[in-house]
Coordinates of C-alpha atoms in Angstrom, one line a residue:
Chain A
M75 CA -8.2 70.9 83.7
K76 CA -6.0 68.5 81.6
I77 CA -2.3 68.4 82.2
G78 CA 0.0 66.3 80.0
V79 CA 2.9 64.2 81.1
L80 CA 5.5 63.5 78.4
A81 CA 5.5 59.7 78.3
L82 CA 8.5 58.8 76.0
Q83 CA 10.4 57.3 78.9
G84 CA 10.8 57.7 82.7
D85 CA 8.6 58.0 85.7
F86 CA 5.6 59.6 83.9
A87 CA 3.2 57.3 85.7
E88 CA 4.3 58.6 89.1
H89 CA 3.7 62.2 88.0
A90 CA 0.2 61.3 86.5
A91 CA -0.7 59.6 89.9
V92 CA 0.1 62.8 91.8
L93 CA -1.8 65.0 89.3
R94 CA -4.9 62.8 89.7
R95 CA -4.5 63.0 93.5
V96 CA -4.7 66.8 93.3
G97 CA -7.8 66.6 91.1
V98 CA -6.4 67.1 87.6
D99 CA -6.9 65.0 84.5
A100 CA -3.5 63.5 83.5
V101 CA -2.8 62.7 79.9
E102 CA 0.2 60.7 78.5
V103 CA 1.9 62.5 75.6
R104 CA 4.0 60.6 73.1
L105 CA 3.1 62.3 69.8
P106 CA 2.7 66.0 68.8
H107 CA -1.1 65.9 68.3
Q108 CA -1.5 64.8 72.0
L109 CA -0.4 68.3 73.1
D110 CA -3.7 69.8 71.9
E111 CA -6.1 71.0 74.6
L112 CA -3.6 70.7 77.5
S113 CA -3.2 73.4 80.1
G114 CA 0.3 72.4 81.0
L115 CA 2.9 69.7 80.5
I116 CA 5.3 67.9 82.9
I117 CA 8.5 66.4 81.5
P118 CA 9.4 63.6 84.0
G119 CA 12.5 62.1 85.4
G120 CA 14.2 59.5 83.2
E121 CA 17.3 59.5 81.0
S122 CA 17.6 62.9 79.3
T123 CA 19.5 61.4 76.3
T124 CA 16.7 58.8 75.7
I125 CA 13.9 61.4 76.1
G126 CA 15.7 63.8 73.8
K127 CA 16.4 61.3 71.0
L128 CA 12.8 60.0 71.0
A129 CA 11.5 63.6 71.0
V130 CA 13.6 64.3 67.8
L131 CA 12.5 61.0 66.1
Y132 CA 8.8 61.8 66.7
H133 CA 9.0 65.5 65.7
L134 CA 8.2 66.8 69.1
I135 CA 10.9 69.4 69.5
E136 CA 9.2 72.3 67.6
P137 CA 5.7 71.6 69.0
L138 CA 7.2 71.5 72.5
R139 CA 9.0 74.9 71.9
A140 CA 5.7 76.4 70.7
F141 CA 3.9 74.9 73.7
A142 CA 6.5 76.5 76.1
A143 CA 5.9 79.9 74.4
A144 CA 2.3 79.9 75.5
R145 CA 1.7 77.3 78.2
P146 CA 3.4 76.1 81.4
I147 CA 6.0 73.3 81.3
W148 CA 7.7 71.7 84.4
G149 CA 10.7 69.5 84.0
T150 CA 12.0 67.3 86.8
C151 CA 15.6 66.1 86.7
A152 CA 15.9 64.8 83.1
G153 CA 13.0 67.1 82.3
A154 CA 14.9 70.1 83.7
I155 CA 17.9 69.2 81.6
F156 CA 15.7 68.9 78.5
L157 CA 14.3 72.4 79.1
S158 CA 17.7 74.1 79.6
K159 CA 19.6 76.2 77.0
D160 CA 22.9 74.4 77.8
A161 CA 23.7 71.0 79.3
R162 CA 27.4 71.4 78.3
R163 CA 27.4 68.4 76.0
E164 CA 25.9 67.3 72.6
Q165 CA 22.3 66.2 73.1
P166 CA 18.9 67.3 72.0
L167 CA 17.5 70.1 74.2
L168 CA 14.4 72.3 74.0
A169 CA 16.6 75.3 75.0
V170 CA 13.6 77.3 76.3
M171 CA 14.8 78.0 79.8
D172 CA 17.8 80.4 80.2
I173 CA 19.7 78.0 82.6
T174 CA 22.9 76.0 82.3
V175 CA 22.8 72.6 83.9
E176 CA 25.5 70.1 84.8
R177 CA 24.4 66.5 84.4
N178 CA 25.3 63.9 87.0
A179 CA 26.6 66.8 89.1
F180 CA 26.9 64.8 92.3
G181 CA 28.6 61.7 91.0
R182 CA 27.4 58.2 90.4
Q183 CA 24.3 56.4 91.9
V184 CA 26.0 55.7 95.3
D185 CA 26.1 59.5 95.7
S186 CA 22.3 59.9 95.1
F187 CA 20.7 61.4 98.2
E188 CA 17.7 62.7 100.1
I189 CA 17.6 66.1 101.9
D190 CA 15.2 68.6 103.3
L191 CA 15.0 71.9 101.4
T192 CA 13.5 75.3 102.2
V193 CA 11.3 76.5 99.3
P194 CA 9.7 79.9 100.0
A195 CA 7.6 79.7 96.8
L196 CA 5.5 76.8 98.1
V197 CA 2.4 76.9 100.4
D198 CA 3.2 76.2 104.0
S199 CA 6.8 77.1 103.2
A200 CA 7.8 76.9 106.9
Q201 CA 7.6 73.1 106.3
P202 CA 10.7 71.8 104.6
F203 CA 10.3 70.0 101.3
H204 CA 11.9 66.5 101.4
A205 CA 13.7 66.2 98.1
V206 CA 15.1 63.1 96.4
F207 CA 18.1 63.6 94.1
I208 CA 18.9 60.6 91.8
R209 CA 22.0 61.0 89.6
A210 CA 20.8 64.5 89.7
P211 CA 21.8 67.6 87.7
L212 CA 22.6 71.0 89.2
I213 CA 21.5 74.4 87.8
E214 CA 24.9 76.0 87.4
R215 CA 23.8 79.3 86.0
V216 CA 20.4 81.2 85.8
G217 CA 19.8 84.0 83.3
P218 CA 18.4 87.4 84.2
G219 CA 14.7 86.4 83.8
V220 CA 15.0 83.3 86.0
Q221 CA 14.1 83.2 89.6
V222 CA 15.8 80.8 92.0
L223 CA 13.2 78.7 93.9
A224 CA 15.5 76.4 96.0
R225 CA 19.1 75.9 96.9
L226 CA 21.0 73.2 98.7
P227 CA 22.1 74.2 102.2
D228 CA 25.4 76.1 101.8
P229 CA 28.2 74.1 103.5
A230 CA 29.5 77.3 105.2
G231 CA 25.9 78.2 106.3
Q232 CA 25.7 81.4 104.2
P233 CA 22.1 82.2 103.1
D234 CA 21.4 82.5 99.3
S235 CA 24.7 80.9 98.3
G236 CA 24.0 77.2 98.2
R237 CA 23.9 75.4 94.8
I238 CA 20.7 76.0 92.8
V239 CA 18.3 73.0 92.5
A240 CA 15.0 74.6 91.5
A241 CA 14.2 77.6 89.3
Q242 CA 11.3 79.4 87.5
Q243 CA 11.3 81.5 84.3
G244 CA 7.7 82.8 84.0
R245 CA 5.6 79.8 83.2
L246 CA 8.5 77.4 83.1
L247 CA 9.6 75.4 86.1
A248 CA 12.8 73.3 86.6
T249 CA 13.6 71.0 89.6
A250 CA 16.8 68.9 89.8
F251 CA 15.0 66.6 92.2
H252 CA 11.8 64.4 92.1
P253 CA 8.7 65.8 93.9
E254 CA 6.8 62.9 92.2
L255 CA 8.6 60.3 94.4
T256 CA 7.5 61.8 97.7
G257 CA 4.1 62.1 99.3
D258 CA 4.4 65.9 99.3
D259 CA 2.3 67.3 96.4
R260 CA 3.1 71.1 97.0
F261 CA 5.2 71.4 93.8
H262 CA 2.5 69.8 91.8
R263 CA 0.0 72.2 93.3
L264 CA 2.3 75.1 92.5
F265 CA 2.4 73.9 88.8
V266 CA -1.3 73.4 88.7
S267 CA -1.7 77.0 89.8
L268 CA 0.5 78.2 87.0
A269 CA -1.5 76.1 84.5
A270 CA -4.8 77.6 85.9
A271 CA -3.5 81.2 85.6
Chain I
M2 CA 24.6 71.4 106.0
S3 CA 22.7 73.9 107.9
K4 CA 20.9 72.6 110.9
Q5 CA 17.3 73.6 110.2
N6 CA 17.5 71.6 106.9
G7 CA 18.7 68.4 108.5
N8 CA 21.3 66.1 107.0
S9 CA 21.4 64.5 103.6
A10 CA 21.3 60.7 103.4
T11 CA 22.7 58.4 100.7
G12 CA 22.0 54.8 99.9
T13 CA 18.4 55.0 101.1
V14 CA 15.5 52.8 99.9
A15 CA 14.0 55.8 98.1
V16 CA 17.1 56.6 96.0
K17 CA 17.8 52.9 95.3
R18 CA 14.3 52.2 94.1
G19 CA 14.1 55.7 92.6
L20 CA 16.8 55.1 90.0
A21 CA 14.9 52.1 88.7
Q22 CA 11.8 54.3 88.4
M23 CA 13.8 56.7 86.2
L24 CA 14.6 53.7 83.9
K25 CA 10.9 52.8 83.4
G26 CA 9.6 52.6 79.8
G27 CA 13.2 52.1 78.7
V28 CA 15.6 49.5 77.3
I29 CA 18.7 48.3 79.1
M30 CA 21.2 46.7 76.7
D31 CA 24.1 44.3 77.3
V32 CA 27.4 45.6 75.9
V33 CA 30.9 44.2 76.0
T34 CA 33.0 47.2 74.7
P35 CA 32.9 51.0 75.0
E36 CA 32.1 51.1 71.3
Q37 CA 29.0 49.0 71.9
A38 CA 28.1 51.1 74.9
K39 CA 28.2 54.3 72.7
I40 CA 26.0 52.6 70.1
A41 CA 23.5 51.7 72.8
E42 CA 23.4 55.2 74.2
E43 CA 23.1 56.7 70.7
A44 CA 20.1 54.3 70.1
G45 CA 18.4 55.6 73.2
A46 CA 19.2 52.9 75.8
V47 CA 18.4 54.1 79.4
A48 CA 21.3 52.1 80.8
V49 CA 23.9 49.5 79.7
M50 CA 24.9 46.2 81.3
A51 CA 28.7 46.0 81.1
L52 CA 29.9 42.4 80.4
E53 CA 32.9 40.5 79.1
R54 CA 30.6 38.2 77.2
V55 CA 26.9 38.4 76.3
P56 CA 24.8 35.4 77.5
A57 CA 24.7 33.7 74.1
D58 CA 28.6 33.6 74.3
I59 CA 28.6 32.5 77.9
R60 CA 26.4 29.5 76.8
A61 CA 28.7 28.8 73.8
T62 CA 31.9 29.0 75.9
G63 CA 30.7 27.0 78.9
G64 CA 32.8 26.7 82.1
V65 CA 32.4 29.0 85.1
A66 CA 31.0 32.5 84.4
R67 CA 32.2 35.2 86.8
M68 CA 32.0 38.9 87.3
S69 CA 33.6 40.8 84.4
D70 CA 37.1 42.2 84.4
P71 CA 37.0 45.6 86.2
E72 CA 39.0 47.1 83.4
V73 CA 36.2 46.3 80.9
I74 CA 33.6 47.8 83.3
L75 CA 35.6 51.0 84.0
R76 CA 36.2 51.6 80.3
I77 CA 32.5 51.3 79.7
I78 CA 31.7 53.6 82.6
D79 CA 34.0 56.2 81.1
S80 CA 32.4 56.0 77.6
V81 CA 28.8 56.9 78.4
T82 CA 26.7 59.3 80.5
I83 CA 23.8 56.8 81.1
P84 CA 23.8 54.5 84.1
V85 CA 26.1 51.4 83.9
M86 CA 25.1 48.1 85.5
A87 CA 27.2 45.0 86.0
K88 CA 26.6 41.4 87.1
C89 CA 27.8 39.5 90.2
R90 CA 27.3 35.8 90.8
I91 CA 24.4 34.8 93.0
G92 CA 25.6 35.0 96.6
H93 CA 29.0 36.4 95.8
F94 CA 29.0 39.4 98.0
V95 CA 32.6 40.2 97.5
E96 CA 32.1 40.5 93.7
A97 CA 29.3 42.9 94.7
Q98 CA 31.6 44.8 97.0
V99 CA 34.1 45.1 94.1
L100 CA 31.4 46.4 91.7
E101 CA 30.3 49.0 94.3
A102 CA 33.9 50.1 94.7
L103 CA 34.2 50.5 90.9
G104 CA 31.2 52.9 90.9
V105 CA 28.7 50.9 88.9
D106 CA 25.2 52.4 89.2
Y107 CA 23.3 49.1 89.7
I108 CA 24.3 45.5 90.4
D109 CA 22.5 42.6 88.8
E110 CA 22.8 39.5 91.0
S111 CA 22.4 37.3 88.1
E112 CA 21.6 33.6 87.3
V113 CA 23.4 34.2 84.0
L114 CA 26.7 33.8 85.9
T115 CA 27.5 30.6 87.8
P116 CA 26.1 30.8 91.3
A117 CA 28.7 31.2 94.1
D118 CA 26.3 30.1 96.9
E119 CA 23.5 27.6 96.5
E120 CA 21.7 28.6 99.7
H121 CA 22.0 32.3 100.2
H122 CA 21.7 35.4 98.0
V123 CA 23.6 38.6 98.8
N124 CA 22.3 40.6 101.7
K125 CA 21.6 43.6 99.6
H126 CA 20.7 45.9 102.5
D127 CA 24.4 46.0 103.3
F128 CA 25.1 48.1 100.1
K129 CA 24.7 51.7 99.1
V130 CA 24.5 50.6 95.4
P131 CA 21.1 49.2 94.4
F132 CA 20.5 45.7 93.1
V133 CA 18.3 44.1 90.5
C134 CA 17.5 40.4 90.8
G135 CA 15.8 37.9 88.6
C136 CA 12.6 36.0 89.4
R137 CA 10.2 33.5 87.9
N138 CA 7.2 34.0 90.1
L139 CA 5.8 36.3 92.8
G140 CA 7.3 34.4 95.8
E141 CA 10.8 34.6 94.3
A142 CA 10.3 38.3 93.5
L143 CA 9.3 39.1 97.1
R144 CA 12.1 37.0 98.6
R145 CA 14.6 39.1 96.6
I146 CA 12.9 42.3 97.7
A147 CA 13.1 41.2 101.3
E148 CA 16.9 40.7 100.8
G149 CA 17.1 44.3 99.6
A150 CA 16.6 44.2 95.8
A151 CA 15.5 47.6 94.6
M152 CA 14.4 46.4 91.2
I153 CA 13.2 43.1 89.8
R154 CA 13.4 41.5 86.4
T155 CA 11.7 38.4 85.3
K156 CA 14.4 35.8 84.3
G157 CA 13.3 34.5 81.0
E158 CA 16.0 32.3 79.5
A159 CA 19.0 34.4 78.7
G160 CA 21.0 34.0 75.5
T161 CA 18.4 32.1 73.6
G162 CA 16.5 34.8 71.6
D163 CA 13.4 32.8 72.5
V164 CA 10.8 35.0 74.3
V165 CA 8.7 32.1 75.6
E166 CA 10.3 32.0 79.1
A167 CA 10.1 35.8 79.5
V168 CA 6.4 35.6 78.7
R169 CA 6.0 32.6 81.1
H170 CA 7.7 34.5 84.0
G171 CA 6.1 37.8 83.3
R172 CA 2.6 36.3 83.2
A173 CA 3.3 34.3 86.3
V174 CA 4.3 37.4 88.4
L175 CA 1.6 39.7 87.0
G176 CA -1.1 37.0 87.1
E177 CA -0.3 36.1 90.7
I178 CA -0.5 39.8 91.7
R179 CA -4.0 40.0 90.0
R180 CA -5.1 36.9 91.9
L181 CA -3.6 38.2 95.1
Q182 CA -5.9 41.2 94.9
T183 CA -9.0 39.0 95.0
K184 CA -7.9 37.4 98.3
A185 CA -9.3 38.4 101.6
D186 CA -6.8 39.9 104.1
E187 CA -7.1 36.9 106.4
E188 CA -6.1 34.6 103.6
L189 CA -2.7 36.4 103.1
F190 CA -1.0 34.7 106.0
T191 CA -1.3 31.2 104.6
Y192 CA -0.7 32.5 101.0
A193 CA 2.6 34.1 102.2
K194 CA 3.6 30.8 103.7
E195 CA 2.7 28.9 100.5
I196 CA 4.8 31.2 98.2
G197 CA 7.6 31.5 100.7
A198 CA 7.5 35.3 100.9
P199 CA 7.3 37.6 103.9
Y200 CA 3.7 38.5 104.9
E201 CA 4.4 42.3 105.0
L202 CA 5.5 42.3 101.4
V203 CA 2.6 40.2 100.3
K204 CA 0.2 42.6 102.0
E205 CA 2.0 45.6 100.5
T206 CA 1.8 44.1 97.0
K207 CA -1.9 43.4 97.4
D208 CA -2.5 47.0 98.5
L209 CA -0.4 48.5 95.7
G210 CA -1.7 46.2 93.0
R211 CA 1.9 45.9 91.8
L212 CA 5.3 44.9 93.1
P213 CA 6.7 47.5 95.5
V214 CA 9.7 48.0 93.1
V215 CA 10.1 48.4 89.4
N216 CA 9.7 45.2 87.3
F217 CA 11.4 44.7 84.0
A218 CA 11.4 41.7 81.6
A219 CA 14.6 39.9 80.5
G220 CA 15.8 36.7 78.9
G221 CA 15.1 36.1 75.2
I222 CA 13.8 39.4 73.9
A223 CA 15.2 39.8 70.3
T224 CA 12.8 41.9 68.3
P225 CA 10.8 45.2 68.6
A226 CA 7.6 43.1 68.7
D227 CA 9.1 41.0 71.6
A228 CA 9.8 44.2 73.6
A229 CA 6.3 45.6 72.9
L230 CA 4.8 42.2 73.8
M231 CA 6.4 42.3 77.3
M232 CA 5.4 45.9 77.8
Q233 CA 1.8 45.1 76.9
I234 CA 1.8 42.1 79.2
G235 CA 2.6 44.7 81.9
V236 CA 6.3 45.0 82.7
D237 CA 7.9 48.4 83.3
G238 CA 10.7 48.1 80.8
V239 CA 13.0 45.5 79.1
F240 CA 16.5 44.2 79.2
V241 CA 17.9 43.1 75.9
G242 CA 21.0 41.0 76.1
S243 CA 22.4 39.0 73.2
G244 CA 19.5 40.1 71.0
I245 CA 21.1 43.4 69.8
F246 CA 24.8 42.8 69.4
K247 CA 24.4 39.2 68.1
S248 CA 22.1 40.5 65.3
G249 CA 23.1 41.7 61.8
D250 CA 22.6 45.5 62.3
P251 CA 22.9 46.2 66.0
A252 CA 22.5 50.1 65.8
K253 CA 19.4 49.9 63.8
R254 CA 17.8 47.0 65.8
A255 CA 18.7 48.8 69.1
K256 CA 17.0 52.0 68.0
A257 CA 13.9 50.0 66.8
I258 CA 13.6 48.2 70.1
V259 CA 13.7 51.5 72.0
Q260 CA 10.9 53.0 69.8
A261 CA 8.8 49.8 70.1
T262 CA 9.1 50.0 73.9
T263 CA 7.9 53.6 74.1
H264 CA 5.2 53.1 71.5
C265 CA 4.3 49.6 72.7
R266 CA 0.6 50.0 72.0
D267 CA 1.0 51.6 68.6
A268 CA 1.2 48.7 66.1
K269 CA 1.7 51.1 63.1
I270 CA 4.9 52.4 64.7
I271 CA 6.1 48.9 65.7
A272 CA 5.5 47.8 62.0
E273 CA 7.4 50.8 60.7
V274 CA 10.4 50.4 63.0
S275 CA 10.5 46.6 62.3
R276 CA 11.2 47.0 58.6
S277 CA 14.5 45.8 57.1
L278 CA 16.3 45.3 60.4
G279 CA 18.6 42.7 59.0
E280 CA 19.2 39.3 60.5
P281 CA 18.0 38.7 64.1
M282 CA 20.2 36.7 66.4
V283 CA 20.1 33.1 65.4
G284 CA 18.5 31.8 68.6
R285 CA 17.9 28.5 70.2
T286 CA 14.5 27.4 71.4
A287 CA 14.3 27.4 75.2
A288 CA 12.6 24.0 75.1
S289 CA 15.6 22.4 73.3
L290 CA 18.0 23.3 76.2
P291 CA 19.0 20.3 78.3
E292 CA 18.2 21.0 82.0
A293 CA 21.9 21.6 82.9
E294 CA 21.9 24.5 80.4
Q295 CA 18.7 26.2 81.7
L296 CA 19.8 29.3 83.6
A297 CA 16.4 30.3 85.0
G298 CA 16.5 27.5 87.6
R299 CA 19.5 29.1 89.3
G300 CA 18.4 31.0 92.4
W301 CA 15.3 30.1 94.5

């Protein structure tokens, strides 16, 4: 199986390394024709404004929308912003996932953090998933067809009321954090299973 | 935070090095006003370096070069959504404390400013904000990482528009890493002593086949082809200082350098974006600089 990683800017090499570790061919994508023959695509972390502008310049927006209509896409951090319908400011978006995101929702770099999350959709879900949030967005709103995969722990300890940091809409996956920066490849395996389906 | 999920932690090595990983394949641009910062963001910069003067003007003005006015930095922070970096003098940990308090996203402990300490760099482990530091060779890079740098950039010779020193330092670091991988493990102890770097970091670099942190190029990059040259030599991204806003058409040149960095192995794209960019920065050959004006020798 071949899975692409959008390589306009960001930590695409880190995603490709995890894909190879779980036994998948990883292909760097910079131009529309490179989307051919892929079973899925990861949009990495990076700067969402930079990725969006380069996607517009190289005529990738419509081919990526067509890709999302038929094949799985997973966006991490900047990639999740790029998938969203609304990032509450002017910037190029694919607008294929019915979510609203708030960019830099936690503040500046000194507020970036690591935390353990409970993610029922993963294998071995009793094991927490260690998540790295870097100038991360939050998923403020999810549409009716969107399933919440992970939330931050609620400060008051209420279940199912923490802020949303991972979501799935059919074959589309969005995480506000960076599974590619940890040794835990369960999110990558979840995505590979979507691509294999 | 609920107990079974543990506590969150800020200022960790993973989040400090991680931000640099998000900048990979990108261009970080020197800016001196909010208007320039917006031009940089619009062109696709992944971050801006907020300064009072670009290196070419620091050279022209002479005198002591210090941390920028916090007012300038704050106005630039307010003007863009991309990360904002700022420079402190080598060893000036109070300037670094001030920059952290202002909320900058990365501190460049930079040889472009006049060093404040001729023996010691800042102990960067003491900070939640990450640091990037310059280097000319592998030993210098690993010494800075030992002090807590979360990102490295080769020094080049800032404010010249002459790429030759950036190439020299990039090739030195990457070539030394390639040679390191041919060494037997028992040879690493003496090698670590020879290059003045901690053994553990030498071993880690050998095992990884690269620096343990992201490595950009800086100092003299002025054209799209310069940026692509450094990327093909093997760095993770580029800093462009005076090269953009000292040129004839900064917006166009900035956009072209961003595209050449992404498509660094596609000569047709580099050719296309290099057309009609207007005047590049005038430039001074690095070889013509008297020793006292060479910035790369600052730091050790």
